Amino acid sequence: MIVTRTPTRISLGGGGSDIRSYASRYGGFLISAAINKYVYITVNKRFEDNIRVSYSKTEMAEKAEDIQHPIVREALRLLDVGPGLEIVSIADVPARTGLGSSGSFTVGLLNALHTFKREVLSPKLLAEEASTLLMDVLGEPIGKHDQYLAAFGGITCLEIARDGGVEVGSLATHDGVVQGLENRLLLFYTGMKRMASDVLADESQAISGGNEEVTRALHSVKEIGLQVREALEQGNFRRFGGLLDRHWESKKRLSRKVSSG
């Protein structure tokens, strides 16, 4: 049996500047932190010559094309994995809570399937393969943010080039900053859920349509992300807190669906 454990993430700055419609014009920058809430994927051989997939529901299929779960179906097709397989997914947090769990699920699943095939991929290749599956194969209006954070973990900075290339960097800081963040940040589950792709589709459509207000808001979000990196490298948590507030106010200008309030 193969088991993968893939982290979810929280965005600290720049979130949304990775979507293709924006990054292809202006480039993107994000800083995020993986957290200790995980998506677990198990892959195991089955005696029967079919495929069993268990997540919030259970599917039995004769071949990959018959699977309803779009990510599982396309991952099996992409890696040419045949029947005689069981895939189980469980997670520490519910889906659609804003922690990038779809990206974590996809990275974890691909990692498990490659391991099943006795193949080893680097974090970057896993992130790119997951991005291709979600963005190009399934046509999700997202960026590469969640997939890269899931693959690399830690507190990570992403610079998105206009051609789609991604440069991954670590925060130039010390352990005290990590501890400081852990002492100052709280997450609350409100019970409210929403599809991130719905929000990002709004943003992407606005950018493609030349909406200047949304474009300016994303410029602001990206610039605040750069300032967040600077504040954290300095260990300046008071400034960081103020930037988080500005970041949220800018994010709310991107789409009415951003805030549930």
Coordinates of N, CA and C in Angstrom, one line a residue, residues 74-83:
E74 N -8.9 11.8 -14.8 CA -7.9 12.3 -15.7 C -6.5 11.9 -15.2
A75 N -6.3 11.8 -13.9 CA -4.9 11.4 -13.5 C -4.6 10.0 -13.9
L76 N -5.6 9.1 -13.8 CA -5.4 7.7 -14.3 C -5.1 7.6 -15.8
R77 N -5.9 8.5 -16.5 CA -5.7 8.5 -18.0 C -4.3 9.1 -18.3
L78 N -3.9 10.2 -17.6 CA -2.7 10.8 -17.9 C -1.5 9.9 -17.7
L79 N -1.5 9.1 -16.6 CA -0.4 8.2 -16.3 C -0.6 6.8 -16.8
D80 N -1.7 6.6 -17.5 CA -2.0 5.3 -18.1 C -1.9 4.1 -17.1
V81 N -2.7 4.3 -16.0 CA -2.8 3.3 -15.0 C -4.1 2.6 -15.2
G82 N -4.0 1.2 -15.3 CA -5.1 0.4 -15.6 C -5.9 -0.1 -14.4
P83 N -6.8 -1.0 -14.6 CA -7.7 -1.5 -13.5 C -6.8 -2.3 -12.6

